[in-house]
XYZ file of C-alpha atoms in Angstrom:
557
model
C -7.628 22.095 -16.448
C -5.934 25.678 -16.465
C -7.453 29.019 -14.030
C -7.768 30.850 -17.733
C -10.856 28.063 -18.138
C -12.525 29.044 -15.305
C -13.056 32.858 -16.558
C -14.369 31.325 -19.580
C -17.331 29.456 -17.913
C -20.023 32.240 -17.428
C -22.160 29.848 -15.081
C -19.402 29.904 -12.417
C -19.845 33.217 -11.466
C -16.234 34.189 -11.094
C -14.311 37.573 -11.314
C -10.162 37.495 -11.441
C -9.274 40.584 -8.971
C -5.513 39.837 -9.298
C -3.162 37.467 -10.941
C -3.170 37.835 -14.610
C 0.024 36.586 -15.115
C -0.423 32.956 -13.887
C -4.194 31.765 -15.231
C -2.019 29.034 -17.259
C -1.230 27.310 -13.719
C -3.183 23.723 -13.747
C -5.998 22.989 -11.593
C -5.722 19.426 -10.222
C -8.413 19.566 -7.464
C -10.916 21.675 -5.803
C -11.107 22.367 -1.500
C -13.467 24.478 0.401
C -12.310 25.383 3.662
C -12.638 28.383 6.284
C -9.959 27.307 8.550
C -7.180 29.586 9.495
C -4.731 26.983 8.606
C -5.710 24.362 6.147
C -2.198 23.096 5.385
C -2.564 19.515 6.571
C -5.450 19.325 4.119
C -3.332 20.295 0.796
C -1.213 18.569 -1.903
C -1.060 21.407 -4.220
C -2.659 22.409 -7.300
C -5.720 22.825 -5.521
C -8.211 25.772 -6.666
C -9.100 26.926 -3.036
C -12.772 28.068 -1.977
C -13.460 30.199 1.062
C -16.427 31.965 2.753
C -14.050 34.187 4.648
C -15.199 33.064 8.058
C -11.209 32.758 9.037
C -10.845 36.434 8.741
C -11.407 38.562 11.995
C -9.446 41.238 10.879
C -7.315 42.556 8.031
C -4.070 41.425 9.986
C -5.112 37.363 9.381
C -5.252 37.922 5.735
C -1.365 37.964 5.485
C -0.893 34.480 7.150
C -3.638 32.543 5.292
C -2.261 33.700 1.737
C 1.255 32.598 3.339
C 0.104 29.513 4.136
C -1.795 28.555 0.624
C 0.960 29.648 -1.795
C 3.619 27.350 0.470
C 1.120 24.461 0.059
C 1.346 25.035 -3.948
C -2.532 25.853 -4.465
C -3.289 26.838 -7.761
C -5.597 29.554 -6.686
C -7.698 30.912 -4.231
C -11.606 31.924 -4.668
C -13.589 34.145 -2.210
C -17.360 34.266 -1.952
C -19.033 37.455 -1.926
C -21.972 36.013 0.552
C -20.436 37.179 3.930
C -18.728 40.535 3.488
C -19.674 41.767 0.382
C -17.295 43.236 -1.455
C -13.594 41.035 -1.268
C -11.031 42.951 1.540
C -8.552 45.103 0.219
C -5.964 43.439 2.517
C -6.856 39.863 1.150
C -5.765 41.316 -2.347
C -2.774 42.676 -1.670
C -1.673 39.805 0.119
C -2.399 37.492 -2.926
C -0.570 40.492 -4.988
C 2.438 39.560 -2.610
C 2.517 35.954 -3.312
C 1.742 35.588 -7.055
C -1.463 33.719 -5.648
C -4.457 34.430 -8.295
C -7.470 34.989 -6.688
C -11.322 35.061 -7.730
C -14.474 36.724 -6.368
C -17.430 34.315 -6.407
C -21.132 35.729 -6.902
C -22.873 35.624 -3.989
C -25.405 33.751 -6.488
C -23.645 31.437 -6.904
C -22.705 27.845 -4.709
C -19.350 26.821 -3.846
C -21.015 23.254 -4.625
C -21.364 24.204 -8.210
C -18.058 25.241 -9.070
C -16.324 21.851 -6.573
C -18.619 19.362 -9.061
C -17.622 21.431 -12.238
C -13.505 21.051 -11.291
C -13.825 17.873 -10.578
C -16.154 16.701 -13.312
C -13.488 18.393 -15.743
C -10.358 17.511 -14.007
C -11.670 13.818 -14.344
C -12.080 13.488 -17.605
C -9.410 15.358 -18.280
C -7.343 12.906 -16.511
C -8.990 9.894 -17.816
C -8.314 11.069 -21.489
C -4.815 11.766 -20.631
C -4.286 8.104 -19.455
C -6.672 6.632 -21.992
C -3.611 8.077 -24.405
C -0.594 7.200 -22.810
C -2.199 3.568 -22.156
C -3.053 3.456 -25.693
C 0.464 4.066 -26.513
C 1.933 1.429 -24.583
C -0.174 -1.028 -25.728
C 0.834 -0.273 -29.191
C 4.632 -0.488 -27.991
C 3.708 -3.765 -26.068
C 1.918 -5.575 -29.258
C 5.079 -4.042 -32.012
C 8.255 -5.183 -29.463
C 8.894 -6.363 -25.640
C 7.322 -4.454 -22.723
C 9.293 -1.940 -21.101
C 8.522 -2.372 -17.098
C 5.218 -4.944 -17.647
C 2.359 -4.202 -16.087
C 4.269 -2.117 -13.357
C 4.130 0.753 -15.744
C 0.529 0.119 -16.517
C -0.214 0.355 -12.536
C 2.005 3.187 -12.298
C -0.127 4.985 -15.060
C -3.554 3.871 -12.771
C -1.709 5.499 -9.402
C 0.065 8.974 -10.664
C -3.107 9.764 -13.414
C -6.483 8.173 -11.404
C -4.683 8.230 -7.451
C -6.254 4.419 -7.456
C -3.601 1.009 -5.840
C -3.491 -1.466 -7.362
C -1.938 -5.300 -8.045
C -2.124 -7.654 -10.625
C -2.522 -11.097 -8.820
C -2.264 -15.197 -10.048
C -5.691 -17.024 -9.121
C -4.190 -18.038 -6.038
C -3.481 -14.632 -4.813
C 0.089 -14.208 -5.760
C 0.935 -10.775 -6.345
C 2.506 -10.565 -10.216
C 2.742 -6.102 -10.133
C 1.666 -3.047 -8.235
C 1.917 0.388 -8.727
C 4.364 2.101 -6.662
C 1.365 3.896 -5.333
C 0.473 0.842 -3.551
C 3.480 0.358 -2.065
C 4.331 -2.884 -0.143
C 2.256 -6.049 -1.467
C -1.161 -7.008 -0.860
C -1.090 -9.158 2.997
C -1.574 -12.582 2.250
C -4.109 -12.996 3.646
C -6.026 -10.169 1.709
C -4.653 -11.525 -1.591
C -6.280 -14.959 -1.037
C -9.353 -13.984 0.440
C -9.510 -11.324 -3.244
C -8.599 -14.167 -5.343
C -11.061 -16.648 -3.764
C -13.665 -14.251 -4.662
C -12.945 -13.339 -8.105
C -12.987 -17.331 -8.609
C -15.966 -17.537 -7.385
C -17.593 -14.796 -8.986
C -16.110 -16.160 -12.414
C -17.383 -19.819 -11.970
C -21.103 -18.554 -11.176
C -20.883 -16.366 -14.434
C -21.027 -12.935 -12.736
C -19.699 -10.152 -14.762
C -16.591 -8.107 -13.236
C -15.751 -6.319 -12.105
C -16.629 -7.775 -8.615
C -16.727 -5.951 -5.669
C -15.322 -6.824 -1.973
C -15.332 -5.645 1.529
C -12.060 -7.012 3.124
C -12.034 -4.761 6.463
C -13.015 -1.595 5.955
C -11.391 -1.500 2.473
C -13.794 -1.745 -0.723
C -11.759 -3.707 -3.591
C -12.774 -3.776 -7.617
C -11.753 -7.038 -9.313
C -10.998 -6.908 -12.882
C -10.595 -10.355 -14.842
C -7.510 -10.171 -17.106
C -8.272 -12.786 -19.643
C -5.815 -13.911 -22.094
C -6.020 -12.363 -25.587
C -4.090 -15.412 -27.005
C -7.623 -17.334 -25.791
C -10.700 -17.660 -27.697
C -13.371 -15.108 -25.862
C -16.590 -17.574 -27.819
C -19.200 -17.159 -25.503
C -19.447 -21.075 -25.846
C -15.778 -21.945 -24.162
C -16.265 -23.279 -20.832
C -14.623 -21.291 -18.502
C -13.502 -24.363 -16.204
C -10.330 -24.599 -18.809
C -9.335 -20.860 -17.777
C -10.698 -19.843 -14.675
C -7.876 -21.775 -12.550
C -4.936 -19.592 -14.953
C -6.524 -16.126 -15.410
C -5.247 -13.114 -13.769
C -6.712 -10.880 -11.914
C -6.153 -6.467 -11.225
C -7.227 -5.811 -7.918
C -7.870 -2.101 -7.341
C -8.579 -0.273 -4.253
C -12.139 1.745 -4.588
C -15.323 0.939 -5.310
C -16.205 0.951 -8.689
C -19.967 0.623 -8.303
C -19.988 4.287 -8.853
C -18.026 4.749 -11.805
C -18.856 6.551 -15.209
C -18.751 4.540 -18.117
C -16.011 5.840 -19.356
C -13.790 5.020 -16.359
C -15.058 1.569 -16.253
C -13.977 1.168 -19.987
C -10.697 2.703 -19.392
C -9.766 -0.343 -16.973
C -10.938 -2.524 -18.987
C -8.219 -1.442 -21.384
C -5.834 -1.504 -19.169
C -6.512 -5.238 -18.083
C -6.368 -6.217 -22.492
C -2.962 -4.609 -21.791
C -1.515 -6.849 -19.059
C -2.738 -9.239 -21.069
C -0.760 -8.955 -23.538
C 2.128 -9.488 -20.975
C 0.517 -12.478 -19.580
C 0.461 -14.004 -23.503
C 3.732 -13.282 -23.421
C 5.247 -14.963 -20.961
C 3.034 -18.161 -21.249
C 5.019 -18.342 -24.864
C 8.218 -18.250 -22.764
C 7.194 -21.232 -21.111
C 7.394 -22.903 -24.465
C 11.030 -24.029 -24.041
C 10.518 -25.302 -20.424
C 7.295 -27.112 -21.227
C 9.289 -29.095 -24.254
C 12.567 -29.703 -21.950
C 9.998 -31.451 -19.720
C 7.830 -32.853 -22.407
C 11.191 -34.635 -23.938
C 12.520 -35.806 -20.325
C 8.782 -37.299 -19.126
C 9.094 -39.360 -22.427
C 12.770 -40.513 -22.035
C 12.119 -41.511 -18.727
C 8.700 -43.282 -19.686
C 9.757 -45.119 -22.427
C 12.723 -46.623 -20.262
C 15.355 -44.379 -22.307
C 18.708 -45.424 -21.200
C 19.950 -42.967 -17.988
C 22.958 -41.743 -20.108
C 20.720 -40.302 -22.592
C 17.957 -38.706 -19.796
C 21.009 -37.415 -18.170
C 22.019 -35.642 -21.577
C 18.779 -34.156 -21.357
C 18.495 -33.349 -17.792
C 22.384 -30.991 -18.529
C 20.741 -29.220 -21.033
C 17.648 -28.607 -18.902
C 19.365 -27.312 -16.244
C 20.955 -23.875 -17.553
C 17.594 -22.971 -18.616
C 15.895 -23.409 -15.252
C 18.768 -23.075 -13.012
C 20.953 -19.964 -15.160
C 24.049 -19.576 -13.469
C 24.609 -22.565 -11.569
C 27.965 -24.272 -11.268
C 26.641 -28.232 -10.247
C 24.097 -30.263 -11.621
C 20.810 -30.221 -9.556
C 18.616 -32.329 -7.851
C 15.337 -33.100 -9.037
C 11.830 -33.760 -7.619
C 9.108 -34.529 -9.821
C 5.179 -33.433 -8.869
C 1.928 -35.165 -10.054
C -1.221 -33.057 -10.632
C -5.042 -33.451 -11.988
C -8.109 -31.896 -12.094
C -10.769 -33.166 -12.463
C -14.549 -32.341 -13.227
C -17.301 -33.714 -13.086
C -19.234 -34.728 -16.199
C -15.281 -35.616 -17.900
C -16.275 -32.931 -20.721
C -13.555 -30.400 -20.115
C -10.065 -31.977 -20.319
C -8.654 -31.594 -16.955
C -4.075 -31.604 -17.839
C -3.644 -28.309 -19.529
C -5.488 -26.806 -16.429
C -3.226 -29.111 -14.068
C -0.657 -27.523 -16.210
C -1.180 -23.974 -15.410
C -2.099 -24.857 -11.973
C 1.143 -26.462 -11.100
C 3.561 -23.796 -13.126
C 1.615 -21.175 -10.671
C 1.595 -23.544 -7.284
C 5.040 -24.621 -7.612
C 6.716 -20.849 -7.147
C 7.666 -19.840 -3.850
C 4.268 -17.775 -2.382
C 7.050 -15.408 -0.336
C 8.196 -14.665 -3.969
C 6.840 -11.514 -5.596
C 6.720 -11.296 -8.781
C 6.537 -13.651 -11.590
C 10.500 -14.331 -12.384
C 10.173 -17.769 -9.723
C 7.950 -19.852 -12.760
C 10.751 -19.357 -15.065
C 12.159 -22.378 -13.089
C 9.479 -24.729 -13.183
C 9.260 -27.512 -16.304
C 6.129 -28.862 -16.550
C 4.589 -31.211 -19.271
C 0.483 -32.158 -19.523
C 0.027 -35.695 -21.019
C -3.969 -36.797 -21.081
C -5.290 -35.751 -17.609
C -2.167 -35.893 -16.425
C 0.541 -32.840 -15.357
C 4.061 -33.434 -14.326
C 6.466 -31.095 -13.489
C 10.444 -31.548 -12.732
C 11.578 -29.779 -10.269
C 15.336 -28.236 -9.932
C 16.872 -27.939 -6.666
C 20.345 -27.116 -5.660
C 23.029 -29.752 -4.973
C 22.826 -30.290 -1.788
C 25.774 -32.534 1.025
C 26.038 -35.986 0.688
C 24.388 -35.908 4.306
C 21.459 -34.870 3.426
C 18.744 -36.426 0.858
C 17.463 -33.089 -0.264
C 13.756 -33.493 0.776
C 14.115 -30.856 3.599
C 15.078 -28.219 1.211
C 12.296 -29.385 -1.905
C 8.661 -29.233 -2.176
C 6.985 -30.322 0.256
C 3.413 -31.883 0.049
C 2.030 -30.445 3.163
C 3.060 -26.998 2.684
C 2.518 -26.976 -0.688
C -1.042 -25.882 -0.940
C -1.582 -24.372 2.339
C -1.716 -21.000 1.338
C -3.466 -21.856 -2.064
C -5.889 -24.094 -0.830
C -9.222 -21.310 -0.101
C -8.547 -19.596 -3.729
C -8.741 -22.939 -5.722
C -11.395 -24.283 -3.345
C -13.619 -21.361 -4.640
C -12.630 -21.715 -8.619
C -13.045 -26.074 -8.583
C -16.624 -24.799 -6.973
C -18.557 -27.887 -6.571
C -18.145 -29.988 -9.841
C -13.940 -29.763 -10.092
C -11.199 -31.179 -7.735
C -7.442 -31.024 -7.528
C -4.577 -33.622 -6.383
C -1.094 -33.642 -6.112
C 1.348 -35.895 -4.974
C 5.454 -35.351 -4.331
C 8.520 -37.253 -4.855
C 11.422 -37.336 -3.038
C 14.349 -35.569 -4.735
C 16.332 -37.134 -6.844
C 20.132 -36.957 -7.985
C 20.424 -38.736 -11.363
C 18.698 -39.786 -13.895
C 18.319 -43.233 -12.892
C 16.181 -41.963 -10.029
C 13.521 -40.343 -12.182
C 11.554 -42.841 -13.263
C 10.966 -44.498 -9.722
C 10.845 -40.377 -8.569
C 8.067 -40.515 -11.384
C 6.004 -43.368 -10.121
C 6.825 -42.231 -5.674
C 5.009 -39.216 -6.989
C 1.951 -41.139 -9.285
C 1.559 -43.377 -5.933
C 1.249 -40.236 -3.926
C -1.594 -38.235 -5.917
C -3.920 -41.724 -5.956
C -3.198 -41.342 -1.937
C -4.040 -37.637 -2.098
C -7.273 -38.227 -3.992
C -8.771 -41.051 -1.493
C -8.953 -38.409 0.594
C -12.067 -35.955 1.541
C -11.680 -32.344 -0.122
C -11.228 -30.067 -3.199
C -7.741 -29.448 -3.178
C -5.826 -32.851 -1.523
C -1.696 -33.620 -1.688
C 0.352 -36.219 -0.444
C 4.201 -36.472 -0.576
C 6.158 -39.238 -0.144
C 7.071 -39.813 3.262
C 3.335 -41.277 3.358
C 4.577 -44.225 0.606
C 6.001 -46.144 3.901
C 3.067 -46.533 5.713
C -0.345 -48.197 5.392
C -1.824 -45.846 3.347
C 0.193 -46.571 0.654
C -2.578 -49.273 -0.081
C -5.729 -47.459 0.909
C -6.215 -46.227 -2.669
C -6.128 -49.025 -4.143
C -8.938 -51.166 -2.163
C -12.226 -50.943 -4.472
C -14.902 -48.116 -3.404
C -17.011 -51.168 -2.738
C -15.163 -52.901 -0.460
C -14.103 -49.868 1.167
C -17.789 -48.855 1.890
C -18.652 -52.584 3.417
C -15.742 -52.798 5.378
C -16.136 -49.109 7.039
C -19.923 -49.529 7.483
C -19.506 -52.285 9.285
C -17.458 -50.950 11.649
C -18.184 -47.636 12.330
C -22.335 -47.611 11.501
C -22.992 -48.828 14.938
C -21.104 -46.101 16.296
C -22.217 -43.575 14.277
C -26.337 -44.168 14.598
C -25.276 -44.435 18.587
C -23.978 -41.043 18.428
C -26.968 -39.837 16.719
C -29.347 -41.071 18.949
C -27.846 -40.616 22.675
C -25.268 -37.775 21.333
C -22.315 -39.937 23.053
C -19.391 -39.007 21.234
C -18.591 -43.010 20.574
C -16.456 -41.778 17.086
C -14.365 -38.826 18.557
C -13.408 -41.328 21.690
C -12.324 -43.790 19.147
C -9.875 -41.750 17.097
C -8.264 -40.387 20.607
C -8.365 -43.782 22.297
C -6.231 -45.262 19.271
C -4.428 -41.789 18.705
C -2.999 -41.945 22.493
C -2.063 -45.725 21.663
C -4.333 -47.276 23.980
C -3.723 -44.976 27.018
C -6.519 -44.923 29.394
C -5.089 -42.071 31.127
C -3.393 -40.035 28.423
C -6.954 -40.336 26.220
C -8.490 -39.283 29.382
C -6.592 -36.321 29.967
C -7.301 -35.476 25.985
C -10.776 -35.607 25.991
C -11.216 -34.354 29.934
C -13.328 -37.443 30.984
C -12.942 -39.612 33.971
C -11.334 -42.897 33.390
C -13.991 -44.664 34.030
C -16.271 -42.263 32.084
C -13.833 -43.706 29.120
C -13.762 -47.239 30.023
C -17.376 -47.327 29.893
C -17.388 -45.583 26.735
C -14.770 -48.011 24.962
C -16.974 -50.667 26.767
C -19.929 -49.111 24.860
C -17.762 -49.160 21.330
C -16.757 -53.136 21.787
C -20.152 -53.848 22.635
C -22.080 -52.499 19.483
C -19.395 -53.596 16.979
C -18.568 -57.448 18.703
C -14.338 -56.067 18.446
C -12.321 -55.942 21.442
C -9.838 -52.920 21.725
C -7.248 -54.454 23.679
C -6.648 -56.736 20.677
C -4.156 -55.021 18.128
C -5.854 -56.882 14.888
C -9.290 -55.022 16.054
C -7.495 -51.892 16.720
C -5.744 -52.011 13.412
C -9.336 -52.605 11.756
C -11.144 -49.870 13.660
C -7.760 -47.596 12.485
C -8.323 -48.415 8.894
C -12.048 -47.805 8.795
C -11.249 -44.177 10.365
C -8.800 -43.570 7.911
C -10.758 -44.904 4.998
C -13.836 -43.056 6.016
């Protein structure tokens, strides 16, 4: 707002005793102070209030007018209450600096004019924004974005002073406004994307609000506008793929008008987000074409024809001919109503890019195709040395989902679940197909294990549980309840541990005094503990078959 509106507002009391010449200067805040130096406290464009209590004596006018025009005030206003009429020597000094100042009625609360400012530099503000963000979006929906949602968030910072990111479900930061400066921790991100899962999959409205420290965040769903909104659509086949803007402040307080405004802005990023899920097109149909070559039994001369045109798109720019890995991912939910492989789709395009990578650039390298329940994506990696297999430098099952694993948790809730499994990497195209199958074998090993969210690569092919998955549930159940049900309604009864001295007395390989050591027990503590075990179950633990038996009933447990 401009000084000349202040004059104009009869309630405020005010009377202009110098500085005609600059009432167009804008007013972009309001301070109240009676400190003899309140420079730390100014950004400029302030409309200063003061009871005078600073001034002892005409000689400390001089240095507090100094002060307020170097800090870039707008203005300075003087209440009447304390000495009446306004010093001569504050005047003059204002005179001297070009600093307009007002005389407030001693009727008249400094509280009245502060909430006036503000309530009109506010709106002013949000009306300003409101036009430049209408704007954009009509350059975003006639032609490509300039800056994406960076400028949007830059808009939010410079015009409201509010941070904030746009973030992937699992917490991977897509924007921020330069007002935010450096990214989101990781640890914030996930703990802010685990929440607005779990706010969407229990139907609250957003935005939804979040303590993390000492910091309140606002979480703003950005749902896709390429999506039908019906009320009816069941929000399991988005709620793993929506973004989300994150803003710093609590916007439990909010006008209206505010709140509407960022709901705008979240229809405008997603508008972006439409966007580039149509780039993905090409990539999805490179892999959709492969996946069919390779599962038809296509010869390798014509999957390798493929694979060469594949790789400029994902790979621009490099000189050899990648390896490959290929990943294997489903949800699924309970009841079988939703169909559970475009949401493994989405999933995977957003799990597979590097979580130390900002931005949203990394998923323009990832191919992945849905068929029935089922998503696969083929991954490109670098040539690597002929001494080297490649697997070091790929995906790797483990670390895959560690820093996902809390945010998807949250959105499968209690009716959904998610596993993966990894192939080694590959070199040619005759390696895809068994690539294909290494990583089908590793998802069934994934999901015969406990959890939401479960992956398994392939260095776990080799071993025993390679077959674990595919023993029936029934025979699994008998064969583990007769083994470990003993042990377990022991436990319950005389509290004696019987299970956790199992897994570390086969864990240590049968070492009385290395299992010992582990649990802190005396030897013969242990020995009459493993005497205890071979008692109640009729097996005898110095016998490999029985230790294999007991190992396999852990595992399958």
């Amino acid at each position: 707002m401009r000084l000349r509106a202040l004059l104009d507002t009869d309630a405020l009391g005010l009377r202009l005793l110098g500085g005609e010449d600059e009432l167009d200067r804008t007013v972009r805040g309001v301070m109240t102070t009676d400190l003899k130096d309140p420079s730390r406290y100014l950004s400029g464009g302030e409309l200063v209030l003061t009871g005078l209590a600073w001034r002892h004596g005409a000689a400390d006018s001089e240095p507090f007018v100094r002060i307020l025009a170097a800090a870039g005030v707008a203005a300075l206003a003087a209440g009447e209450a304390e000495l009446g009429d306004i010093p001569e020597d504050l005047v003059l000094a204002c005179v001297r600096h070009r600093l307009p100042l007002f005389a407030v009625h001693e009727s008249v609360a400094f509280a009245t004019i502060t909430e006036h400012v503000v309530r009109q530099v506010s709106g002013e503000r949000a009306g300003d924004l409101a036009a430049v963000v209408d704007r954009h979006r009509r350059m975003m929906t006639s032609g490509p974005a300039g800056g994406g949602p960076d400028v949007v968030l830059d808009l939010l910072g410079t015009d409201l002073d509010l941070r904030a990111w746009v973030l992937s479900p699992t917490g991977r930061p897509i924007a921020g406004s330069k007002l935010a400066g450096a990214a989101l921790p990781a640890d914030v991100s996930a703990k802010l994307a685990a929440e607005h899962l779990a706010a969407a999959r229990t139907g609250r409205r957003g935005p939804h609000r979040m303590l993390v420290g000492t910091t309140t965040y606002s979480l703003f769903p950005i749902r896709s506008s390429g999506r039908s909104a019906a009320a009816s659509r069941d929000v399991r086949e988005t709620v793993l793929s929506d973004w989300l803007l994150a803003v710093e402040a609590d916007a439990g307080d909010w006008p209206a008008e505010r709140l509407d405004l960022l709901q705008g802005v979240t229809q405008l990023i997603a508008v972006e987000r439409d966007r580039r899920d149509a780039a993905r097109t090409v990539r999805r149909r490179l892999a959709q074409e492969v996946l069919e070559l390779v599962q038809t039994g296509a010869a390798p001369a014509e999957i390798a024809a493929r694979l060469r045109v594949a790789a400029p798109v994902l790979l621009p720019g490099l000189g050899a001919a990648p390896h490959w890995q290929v990943v294997v991912a489903r949800v699924e939910w309970e009841g079988g109503e939703v169909e559970g492989g475009p949401v493994a789709q989405s999933l995977l395009e957003e799990i597979l890019v590097d979580p130390l990578t900002s931005g949203p650039e990394p998923s323009d390298r990832i191919a992945v195709a849905h068929t029935g329940e089922e998503a696969i994506a083929l991954v490109p990696l670098p040539a690597v040395s002929a001494e080297h297999d490649g697997s070091e430098s790929g995906v790797l099952a483990d670390a895959l989902l560690e820093a996902v694993r809390d945010p998807l948790s949250a959105g499968l809730n209690d009716d959904g679940r998610l596993t993966l499994g990894v192939s080694a990497a590959v070199h040619s195209a005759e390696g895809l197909r068994g690539a294909l199958e290494e990583a089908r074998h590793a998802r069934r090993v994934a999901a015969a294990r406990p959890g939401r969210v479960c992956a398994a690569g392939h260095q776990e092919l080799a071993s025993h549980v390679l077959l674990l998955p595919f023993v029936p549930d029934d025979v699994r159940r008998a064969f583990t309840a007769r083994l470990l049900d003993p042990l377990r309604d022991y436990d319950r009864r005389h509290r004696a541990e019987l299970i956790p001295t199992l897994e570390a007395f086969l864990d240590c390989d049968g070492s009385w005094t290395r299992c010992a050591t582990r649990l802190h027990l005396h030897v013969n503590t242990l020995r009459y503990r493993v005497g205890r075990i071979e008692q109640l179950t009729g097996r005898d633990l110095s016998r490999l078959e029985d230790k294999l038996d007991f190992f396999l009933a852990l595992r399958m447990s």
